[in-house]
PDB file of C-alpha atoms in Angstrom:
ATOM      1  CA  UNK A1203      23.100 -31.124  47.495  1.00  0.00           C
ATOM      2  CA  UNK A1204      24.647 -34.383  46.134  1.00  0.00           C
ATOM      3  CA  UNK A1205      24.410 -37.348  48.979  1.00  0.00           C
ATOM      4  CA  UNK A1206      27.780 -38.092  48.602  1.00  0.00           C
ATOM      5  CA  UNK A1207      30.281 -35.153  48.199  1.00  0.00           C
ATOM      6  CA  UNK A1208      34.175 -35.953  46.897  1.00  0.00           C
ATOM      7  CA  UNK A1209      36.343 -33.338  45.614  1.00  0.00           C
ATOM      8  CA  UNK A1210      37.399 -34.816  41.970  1.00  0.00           C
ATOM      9  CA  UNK A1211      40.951 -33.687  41.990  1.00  0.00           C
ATOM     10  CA  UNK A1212      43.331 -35.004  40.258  1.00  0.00           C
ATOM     11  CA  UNK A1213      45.573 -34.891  43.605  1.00  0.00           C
ATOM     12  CA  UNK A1214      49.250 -34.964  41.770  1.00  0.00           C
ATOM     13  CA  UNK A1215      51.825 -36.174  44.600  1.00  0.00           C
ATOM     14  CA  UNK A1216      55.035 -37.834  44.436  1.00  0.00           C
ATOM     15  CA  UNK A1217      55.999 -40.752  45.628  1.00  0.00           C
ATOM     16  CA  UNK A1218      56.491 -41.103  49.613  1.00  0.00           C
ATOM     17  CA  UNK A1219      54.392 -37.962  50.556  1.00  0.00           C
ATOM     18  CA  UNK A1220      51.019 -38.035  52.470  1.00  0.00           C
ATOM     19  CA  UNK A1221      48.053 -37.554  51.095  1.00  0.00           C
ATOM     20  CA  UNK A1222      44.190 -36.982  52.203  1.00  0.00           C
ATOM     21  CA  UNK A1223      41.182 -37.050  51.101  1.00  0.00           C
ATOM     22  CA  UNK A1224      37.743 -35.573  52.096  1.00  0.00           C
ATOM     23  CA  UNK A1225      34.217 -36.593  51.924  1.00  0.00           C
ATOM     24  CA  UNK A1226      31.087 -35.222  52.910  1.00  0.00           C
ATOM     25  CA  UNK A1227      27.521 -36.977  53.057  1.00  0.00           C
ATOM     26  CA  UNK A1228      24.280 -35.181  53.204  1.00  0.00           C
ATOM     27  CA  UNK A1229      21.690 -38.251  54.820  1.00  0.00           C
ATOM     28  CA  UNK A1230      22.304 -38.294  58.608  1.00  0.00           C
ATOM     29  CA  UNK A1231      20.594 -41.785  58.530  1.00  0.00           C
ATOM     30  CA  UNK A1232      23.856 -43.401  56.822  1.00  0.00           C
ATOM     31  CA  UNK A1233      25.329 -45.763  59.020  1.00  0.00           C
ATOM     32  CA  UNK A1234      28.174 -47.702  57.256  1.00  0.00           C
ATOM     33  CA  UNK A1235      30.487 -45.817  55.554  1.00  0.00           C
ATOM     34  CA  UNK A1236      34.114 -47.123  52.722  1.00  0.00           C
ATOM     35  CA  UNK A1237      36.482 -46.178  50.997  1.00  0.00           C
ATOM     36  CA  UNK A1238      36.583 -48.159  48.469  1.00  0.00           C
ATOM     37  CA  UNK A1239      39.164 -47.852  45.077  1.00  0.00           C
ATOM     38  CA  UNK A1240      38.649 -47.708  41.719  1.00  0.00           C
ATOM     39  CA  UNK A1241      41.488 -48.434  38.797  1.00  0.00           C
ATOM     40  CA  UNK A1242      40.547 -46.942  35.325  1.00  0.00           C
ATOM     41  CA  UNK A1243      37.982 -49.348  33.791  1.00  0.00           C
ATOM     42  CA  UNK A1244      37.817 -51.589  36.501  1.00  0.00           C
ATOM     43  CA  UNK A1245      35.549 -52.510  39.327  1.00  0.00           C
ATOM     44  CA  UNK A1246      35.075 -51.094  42.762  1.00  0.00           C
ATOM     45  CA  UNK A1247      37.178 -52.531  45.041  1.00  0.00           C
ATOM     46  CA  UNK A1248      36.803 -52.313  48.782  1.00  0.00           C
ATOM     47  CA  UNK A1249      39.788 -50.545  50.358  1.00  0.00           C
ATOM     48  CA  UNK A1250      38.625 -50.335  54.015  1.00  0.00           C
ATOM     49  CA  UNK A1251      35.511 -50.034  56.159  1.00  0.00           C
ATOM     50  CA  UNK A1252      35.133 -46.514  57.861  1.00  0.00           C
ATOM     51  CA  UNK A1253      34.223 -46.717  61.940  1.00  0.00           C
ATOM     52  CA  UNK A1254      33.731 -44.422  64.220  1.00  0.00           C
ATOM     53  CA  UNK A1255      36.258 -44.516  66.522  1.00  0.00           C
ATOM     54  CA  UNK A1256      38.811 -44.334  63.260  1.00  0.00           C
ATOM     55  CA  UNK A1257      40.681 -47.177  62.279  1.00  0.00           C
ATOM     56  CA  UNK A1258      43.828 -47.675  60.253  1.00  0.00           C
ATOM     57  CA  UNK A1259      45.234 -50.189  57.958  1.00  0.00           C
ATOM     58  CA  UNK A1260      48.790 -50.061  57.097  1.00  0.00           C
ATOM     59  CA  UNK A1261      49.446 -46.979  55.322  1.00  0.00           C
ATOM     60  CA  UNK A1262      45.845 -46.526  55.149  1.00  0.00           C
ATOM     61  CA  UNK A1263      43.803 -44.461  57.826  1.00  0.00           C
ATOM     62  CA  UNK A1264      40.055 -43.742  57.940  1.00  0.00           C
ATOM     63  CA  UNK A1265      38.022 -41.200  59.920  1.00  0.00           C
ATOM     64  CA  UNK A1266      34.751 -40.495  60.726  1.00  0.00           C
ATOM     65  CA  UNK A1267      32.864 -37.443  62.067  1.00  0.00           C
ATOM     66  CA  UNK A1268      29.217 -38.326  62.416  1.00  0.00           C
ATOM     67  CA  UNK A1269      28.199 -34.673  63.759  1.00  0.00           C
ATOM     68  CA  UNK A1270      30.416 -33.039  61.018  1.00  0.00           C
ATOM     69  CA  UNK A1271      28.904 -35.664  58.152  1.00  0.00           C
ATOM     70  CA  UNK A1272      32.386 -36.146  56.953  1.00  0.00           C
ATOM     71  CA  UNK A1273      35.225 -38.897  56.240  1.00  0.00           C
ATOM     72  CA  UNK A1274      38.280 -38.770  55.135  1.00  0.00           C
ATOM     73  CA  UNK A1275      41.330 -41.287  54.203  1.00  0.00           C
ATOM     74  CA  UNK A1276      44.746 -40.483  54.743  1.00  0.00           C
ATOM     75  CA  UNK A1277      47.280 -42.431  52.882  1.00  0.00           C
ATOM     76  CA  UNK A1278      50.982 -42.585  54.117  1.00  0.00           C
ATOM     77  CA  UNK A1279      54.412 -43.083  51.854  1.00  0.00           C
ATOM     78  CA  UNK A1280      52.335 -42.979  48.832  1.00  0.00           C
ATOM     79  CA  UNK A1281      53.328 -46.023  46.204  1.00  0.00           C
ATOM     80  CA  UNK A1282      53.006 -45.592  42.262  1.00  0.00           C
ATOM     81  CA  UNK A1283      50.458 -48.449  42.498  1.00  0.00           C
ATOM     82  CA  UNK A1284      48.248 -45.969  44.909  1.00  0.00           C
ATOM     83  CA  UNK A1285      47.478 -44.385  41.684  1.00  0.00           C
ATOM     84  CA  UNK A1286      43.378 -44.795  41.454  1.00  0.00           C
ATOM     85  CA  UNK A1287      40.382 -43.116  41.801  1.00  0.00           C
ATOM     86  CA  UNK A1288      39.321 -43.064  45.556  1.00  0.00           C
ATOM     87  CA  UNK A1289      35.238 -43.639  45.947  1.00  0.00           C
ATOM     88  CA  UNK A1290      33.761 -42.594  49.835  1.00  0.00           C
ATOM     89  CA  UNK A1291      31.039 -44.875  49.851  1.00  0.00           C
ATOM     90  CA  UNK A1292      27.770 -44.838  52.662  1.00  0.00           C
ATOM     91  CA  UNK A1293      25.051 -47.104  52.908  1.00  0.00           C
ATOM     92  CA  UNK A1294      21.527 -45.581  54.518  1.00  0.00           C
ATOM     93  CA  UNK A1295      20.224 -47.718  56.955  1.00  0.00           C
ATOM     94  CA  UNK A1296      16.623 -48.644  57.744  1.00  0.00           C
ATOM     95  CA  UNK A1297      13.742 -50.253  56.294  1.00  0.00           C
ATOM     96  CA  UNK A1298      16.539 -53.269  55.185  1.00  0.00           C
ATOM     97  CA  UNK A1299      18.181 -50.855  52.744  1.00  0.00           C
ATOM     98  CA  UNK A1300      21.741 -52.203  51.600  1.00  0.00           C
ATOM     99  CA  UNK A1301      22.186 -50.547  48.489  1.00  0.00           C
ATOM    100  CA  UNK A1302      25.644 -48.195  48.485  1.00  0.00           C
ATOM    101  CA  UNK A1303      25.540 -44.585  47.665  1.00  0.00           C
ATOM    102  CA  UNK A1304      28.703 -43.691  45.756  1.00  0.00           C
ATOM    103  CA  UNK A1305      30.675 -40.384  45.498  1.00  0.00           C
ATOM    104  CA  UNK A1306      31.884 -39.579  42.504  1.00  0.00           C
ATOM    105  CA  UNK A1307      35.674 -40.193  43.247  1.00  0.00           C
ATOM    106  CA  UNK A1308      38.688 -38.893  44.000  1.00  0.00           C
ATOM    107  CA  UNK A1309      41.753 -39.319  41.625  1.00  0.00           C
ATOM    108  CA  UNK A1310      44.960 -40.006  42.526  1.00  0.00           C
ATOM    109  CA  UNK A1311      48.316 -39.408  40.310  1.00  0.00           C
ATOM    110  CA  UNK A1312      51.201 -40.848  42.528  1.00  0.00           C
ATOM    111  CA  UNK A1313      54.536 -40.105  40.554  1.00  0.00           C
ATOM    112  CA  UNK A1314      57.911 -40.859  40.580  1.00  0.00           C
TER     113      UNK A1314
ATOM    114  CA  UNK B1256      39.811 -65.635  47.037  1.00  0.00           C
ATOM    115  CA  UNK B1257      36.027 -66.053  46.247  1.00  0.00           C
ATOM    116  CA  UNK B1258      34.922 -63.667  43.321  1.00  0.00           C
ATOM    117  CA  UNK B1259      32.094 -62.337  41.727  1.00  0.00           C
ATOM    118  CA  UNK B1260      32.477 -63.898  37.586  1.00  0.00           C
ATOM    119  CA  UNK B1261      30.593 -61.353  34.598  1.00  0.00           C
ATOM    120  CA  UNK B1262      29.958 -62.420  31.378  1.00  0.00           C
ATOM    121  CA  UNK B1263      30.378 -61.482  28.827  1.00  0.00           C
ATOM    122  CA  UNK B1264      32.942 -58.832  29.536  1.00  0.00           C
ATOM    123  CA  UNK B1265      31.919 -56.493  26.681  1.00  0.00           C
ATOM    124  CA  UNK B1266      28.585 -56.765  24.773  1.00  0.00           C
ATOM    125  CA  UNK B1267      27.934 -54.741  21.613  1.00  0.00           C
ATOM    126  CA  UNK B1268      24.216 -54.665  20.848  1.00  0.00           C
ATOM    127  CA  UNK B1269      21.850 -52.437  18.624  1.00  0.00           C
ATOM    128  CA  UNK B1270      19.296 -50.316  20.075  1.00  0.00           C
ATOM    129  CA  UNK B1271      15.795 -51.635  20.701  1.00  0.00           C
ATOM    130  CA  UNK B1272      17.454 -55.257  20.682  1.00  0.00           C
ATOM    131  CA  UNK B1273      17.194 -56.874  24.541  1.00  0.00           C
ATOM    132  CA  UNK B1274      20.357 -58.258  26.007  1.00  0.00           C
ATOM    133  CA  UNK B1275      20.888 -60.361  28.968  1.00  0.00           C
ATOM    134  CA  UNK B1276      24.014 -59.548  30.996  1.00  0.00           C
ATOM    135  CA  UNK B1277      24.875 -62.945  33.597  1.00  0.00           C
ATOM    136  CA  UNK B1278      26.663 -62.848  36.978  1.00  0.00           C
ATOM    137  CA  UNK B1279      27.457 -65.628  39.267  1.00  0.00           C
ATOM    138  CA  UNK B1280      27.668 -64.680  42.496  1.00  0.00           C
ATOM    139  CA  UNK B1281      29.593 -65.841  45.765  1.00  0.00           C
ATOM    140  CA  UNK B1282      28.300 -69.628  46.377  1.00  0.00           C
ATOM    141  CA  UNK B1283      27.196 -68.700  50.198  1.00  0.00           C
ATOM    142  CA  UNK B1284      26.480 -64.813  49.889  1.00  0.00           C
ATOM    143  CA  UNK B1285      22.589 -63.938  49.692  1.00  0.00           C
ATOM    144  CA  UNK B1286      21.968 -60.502  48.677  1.00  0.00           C
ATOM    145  CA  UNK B1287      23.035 -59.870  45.021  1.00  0.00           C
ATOM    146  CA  UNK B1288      23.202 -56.527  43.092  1.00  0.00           C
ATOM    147  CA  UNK B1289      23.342 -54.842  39.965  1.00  0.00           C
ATOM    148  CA  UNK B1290      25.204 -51.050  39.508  1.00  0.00           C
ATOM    149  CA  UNK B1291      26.218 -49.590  36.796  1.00  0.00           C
ATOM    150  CA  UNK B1292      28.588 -46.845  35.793  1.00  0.00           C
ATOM    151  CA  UNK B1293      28.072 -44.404  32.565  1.00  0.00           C
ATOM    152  CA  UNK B1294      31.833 -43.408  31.682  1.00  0.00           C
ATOM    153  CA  UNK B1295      32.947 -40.868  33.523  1.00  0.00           C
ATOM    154  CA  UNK B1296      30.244 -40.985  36.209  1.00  0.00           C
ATOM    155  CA  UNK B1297      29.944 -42.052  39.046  1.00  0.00           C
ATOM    156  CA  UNK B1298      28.507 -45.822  40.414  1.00  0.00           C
ATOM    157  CA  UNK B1299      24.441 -45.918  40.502  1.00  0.00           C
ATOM    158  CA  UNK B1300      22.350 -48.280  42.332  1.00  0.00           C
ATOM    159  CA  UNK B1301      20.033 -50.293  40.197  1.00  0.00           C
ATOM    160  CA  UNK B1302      18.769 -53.420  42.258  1.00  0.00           C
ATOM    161  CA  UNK B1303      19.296 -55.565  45.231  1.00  0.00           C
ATOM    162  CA  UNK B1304      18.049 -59.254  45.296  1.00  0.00           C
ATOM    163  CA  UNK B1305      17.562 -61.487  48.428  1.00  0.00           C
ATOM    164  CA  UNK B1306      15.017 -64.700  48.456  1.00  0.00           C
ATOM    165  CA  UNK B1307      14.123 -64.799  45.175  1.00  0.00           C
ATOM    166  CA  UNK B1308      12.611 -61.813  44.683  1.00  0.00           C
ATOM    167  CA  UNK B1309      13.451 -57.636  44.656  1.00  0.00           C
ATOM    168  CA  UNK B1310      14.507 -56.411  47.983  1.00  0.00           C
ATOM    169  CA  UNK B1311      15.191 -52.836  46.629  1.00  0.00           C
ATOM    170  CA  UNK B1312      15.191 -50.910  43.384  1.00  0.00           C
ATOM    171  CA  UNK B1313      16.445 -46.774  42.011  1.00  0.00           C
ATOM    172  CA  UNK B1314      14.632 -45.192  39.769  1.00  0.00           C
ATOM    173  CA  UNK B1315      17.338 -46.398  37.350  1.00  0.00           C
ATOM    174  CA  UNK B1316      15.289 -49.542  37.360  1.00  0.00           C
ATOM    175  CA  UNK B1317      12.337 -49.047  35.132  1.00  0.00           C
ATOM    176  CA  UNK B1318       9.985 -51.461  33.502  1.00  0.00           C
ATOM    177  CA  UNK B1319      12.616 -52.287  30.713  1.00  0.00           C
ATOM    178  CA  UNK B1320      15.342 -53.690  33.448  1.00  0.00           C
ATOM    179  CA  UNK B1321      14.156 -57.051  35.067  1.00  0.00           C
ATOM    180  CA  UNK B1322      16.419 -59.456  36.929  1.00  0.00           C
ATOM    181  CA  UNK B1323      16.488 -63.090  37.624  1.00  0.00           C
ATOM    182  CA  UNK B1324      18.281 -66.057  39.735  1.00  0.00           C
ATOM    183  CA  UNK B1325      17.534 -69.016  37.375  1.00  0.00           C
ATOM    184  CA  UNK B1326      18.825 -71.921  38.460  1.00  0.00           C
ATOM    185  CA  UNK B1327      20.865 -70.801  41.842  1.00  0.00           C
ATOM    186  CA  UNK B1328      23.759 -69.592  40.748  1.00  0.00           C
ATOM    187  CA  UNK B1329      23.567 -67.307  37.790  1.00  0.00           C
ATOM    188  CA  UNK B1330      21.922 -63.792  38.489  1.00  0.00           C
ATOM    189  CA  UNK B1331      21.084 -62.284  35.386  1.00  0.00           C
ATOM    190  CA  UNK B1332      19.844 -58.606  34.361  1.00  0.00           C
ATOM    191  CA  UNK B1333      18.090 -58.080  31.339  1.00  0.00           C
ATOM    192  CA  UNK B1334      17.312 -55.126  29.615  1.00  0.00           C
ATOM    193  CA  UNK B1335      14.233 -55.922  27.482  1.00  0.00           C
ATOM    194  CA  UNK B1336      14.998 -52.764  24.331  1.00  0.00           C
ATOM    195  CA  UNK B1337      17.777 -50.986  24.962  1.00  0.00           C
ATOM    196  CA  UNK B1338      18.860 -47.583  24.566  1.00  0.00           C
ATOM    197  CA  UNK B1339      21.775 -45.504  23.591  1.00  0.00           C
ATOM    198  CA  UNK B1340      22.157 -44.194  27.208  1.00  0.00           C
ATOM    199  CA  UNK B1341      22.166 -47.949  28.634  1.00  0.00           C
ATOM    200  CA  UNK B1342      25.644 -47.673  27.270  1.00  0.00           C
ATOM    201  CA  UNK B1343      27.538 -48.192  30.108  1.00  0.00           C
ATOM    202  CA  UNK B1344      29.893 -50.906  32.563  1.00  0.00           C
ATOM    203  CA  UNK B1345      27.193 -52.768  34.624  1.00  0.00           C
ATOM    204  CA  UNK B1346      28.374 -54.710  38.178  1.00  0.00           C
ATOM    205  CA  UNK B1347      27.305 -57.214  40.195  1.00  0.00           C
ATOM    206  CA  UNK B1348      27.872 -57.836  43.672  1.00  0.00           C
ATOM    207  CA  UNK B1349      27.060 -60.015  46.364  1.00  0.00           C
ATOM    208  CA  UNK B1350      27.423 -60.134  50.432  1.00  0.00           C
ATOM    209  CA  UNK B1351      26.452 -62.300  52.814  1.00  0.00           C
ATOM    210  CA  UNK B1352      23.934 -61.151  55.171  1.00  0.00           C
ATOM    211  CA  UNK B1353      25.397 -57.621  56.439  1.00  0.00           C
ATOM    212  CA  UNK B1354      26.535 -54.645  55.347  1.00  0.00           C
ATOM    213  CA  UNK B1355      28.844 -53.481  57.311  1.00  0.00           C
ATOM    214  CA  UNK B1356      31.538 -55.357  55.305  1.00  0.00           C
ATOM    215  CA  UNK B1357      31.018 -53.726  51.953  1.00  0.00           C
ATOM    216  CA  UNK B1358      30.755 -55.659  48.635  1.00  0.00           C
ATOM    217  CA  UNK B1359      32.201 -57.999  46.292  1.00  0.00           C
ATOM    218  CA  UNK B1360      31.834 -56.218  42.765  1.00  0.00           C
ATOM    219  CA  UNK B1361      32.379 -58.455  39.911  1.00  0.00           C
ATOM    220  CA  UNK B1362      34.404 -57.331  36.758  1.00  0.00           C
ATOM    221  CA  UNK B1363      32.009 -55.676  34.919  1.00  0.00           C
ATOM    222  CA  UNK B1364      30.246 -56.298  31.862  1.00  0.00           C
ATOM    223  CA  UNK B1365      30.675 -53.434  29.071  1.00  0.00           C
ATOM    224  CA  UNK B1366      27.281 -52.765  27.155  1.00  0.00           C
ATOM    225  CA  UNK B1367      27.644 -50.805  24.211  1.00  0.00           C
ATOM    226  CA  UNK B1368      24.576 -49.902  22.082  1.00  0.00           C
ATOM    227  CA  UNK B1369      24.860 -48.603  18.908  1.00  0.00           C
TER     228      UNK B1369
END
């Protein structure tokens, strides 16, 4: 089972509709958890830290389910410059461990 | 904003020849790390550096990867003889001293061996 589970899409909306995404990890040790974005050819760029209680940044809104091993990130009145690939993102805690554990993406197509 | 500077931003180089990729880091971040990503694929791990020395390293990271922080500002990864599937965009980041508030990933550098 892959640690960090993303379906690839390409998720093909148009412009003003909601869209989510899903992730599932597999280590029940992880204890920080992203969404980060990704334009084509670029770096990784943080989008939001994930918490537990949910959180929400403009348009942007993050969940966590620690007994379900799952996160998601719902994005509201979708803009042609949301177009990117979405990357759920956990680091494993413990023994001083900070490296990330990527997901393979999600891609998003916003269009007019 | 702070950033995370790569150079060079695309480096051709012929197998078996080493190459030395150079980051510099956030001026008051400690941990520094590489990743890279094979096209198409996803992000991988490779190292994390804190103190001077290697805090963490995948798999990835085999005898012919080493890294360095010279002089206290560059961070550099070297690949001693590289390989046709070392083709691929290699990251740095840095953070300060958690975390919990992700990463600053540089621009990449694009290594291309031929």
């Amino acid at each position: 089972r892959k640690e960090v589970e993303q379906d690839p899409g390409p998720f093909n909306v148009p412009e003003g509709a909601t869209v989510a995404f899903n992730c599932t990890y597999s280590n029940s040790a992880s204890q920080s958890f992203f969404w980060y974005r990704q334009d084509c050819r670029k770096e990784p760029k943080l989008l939001m830290s994930v918490y537990s209680s949910g959180n929400e940044d403009g348009r942007f809104t993050a969940q966590l389910n620690r007994a379900s091993q799952y996160i998601s990130l719902l994005i509201r009145d979708s803009k042609l410059s949301d177009s990117a690939t979405y990357l759920c993102v956990v680091n494993i805690r413990g023994t001083g461990r900070r490296a990330l554990t990527f997901g393979s993406g999600t891609r998003l197509q916003v269009q007019p | 904003e702070p950033e995370v500077t790569q150079t060079p931003s695309h480096q051709v180089t012929q197998m078996g020849q080493e190459v030395i990729l150079r980051c510099v880091p956030i001026s008051n971040h400690l941990y520094f790390y590489w990743y890279r990503q094979i096209l198409g694929q996803k992000v991988e791990f490779l190292v994390s550096f804190y103190n001077n020395e290697i805090s963490e390293k995948s798999e990835i990271f085999d005898d012919q990867f080493s890294v360095e922080r010279p002089d206290g500002s560059n961070f550099t990864l070297k690949i001693r003889s590289t390989k046709l599937e070392d083709s691929a965009m290699y990251f740095c980041a840095s953070t300060t001293t958690g975390v919990n508030y992700g990463y600053t990933f540089g621009s990449g550098t694009r290594l291309t061996v031929v």
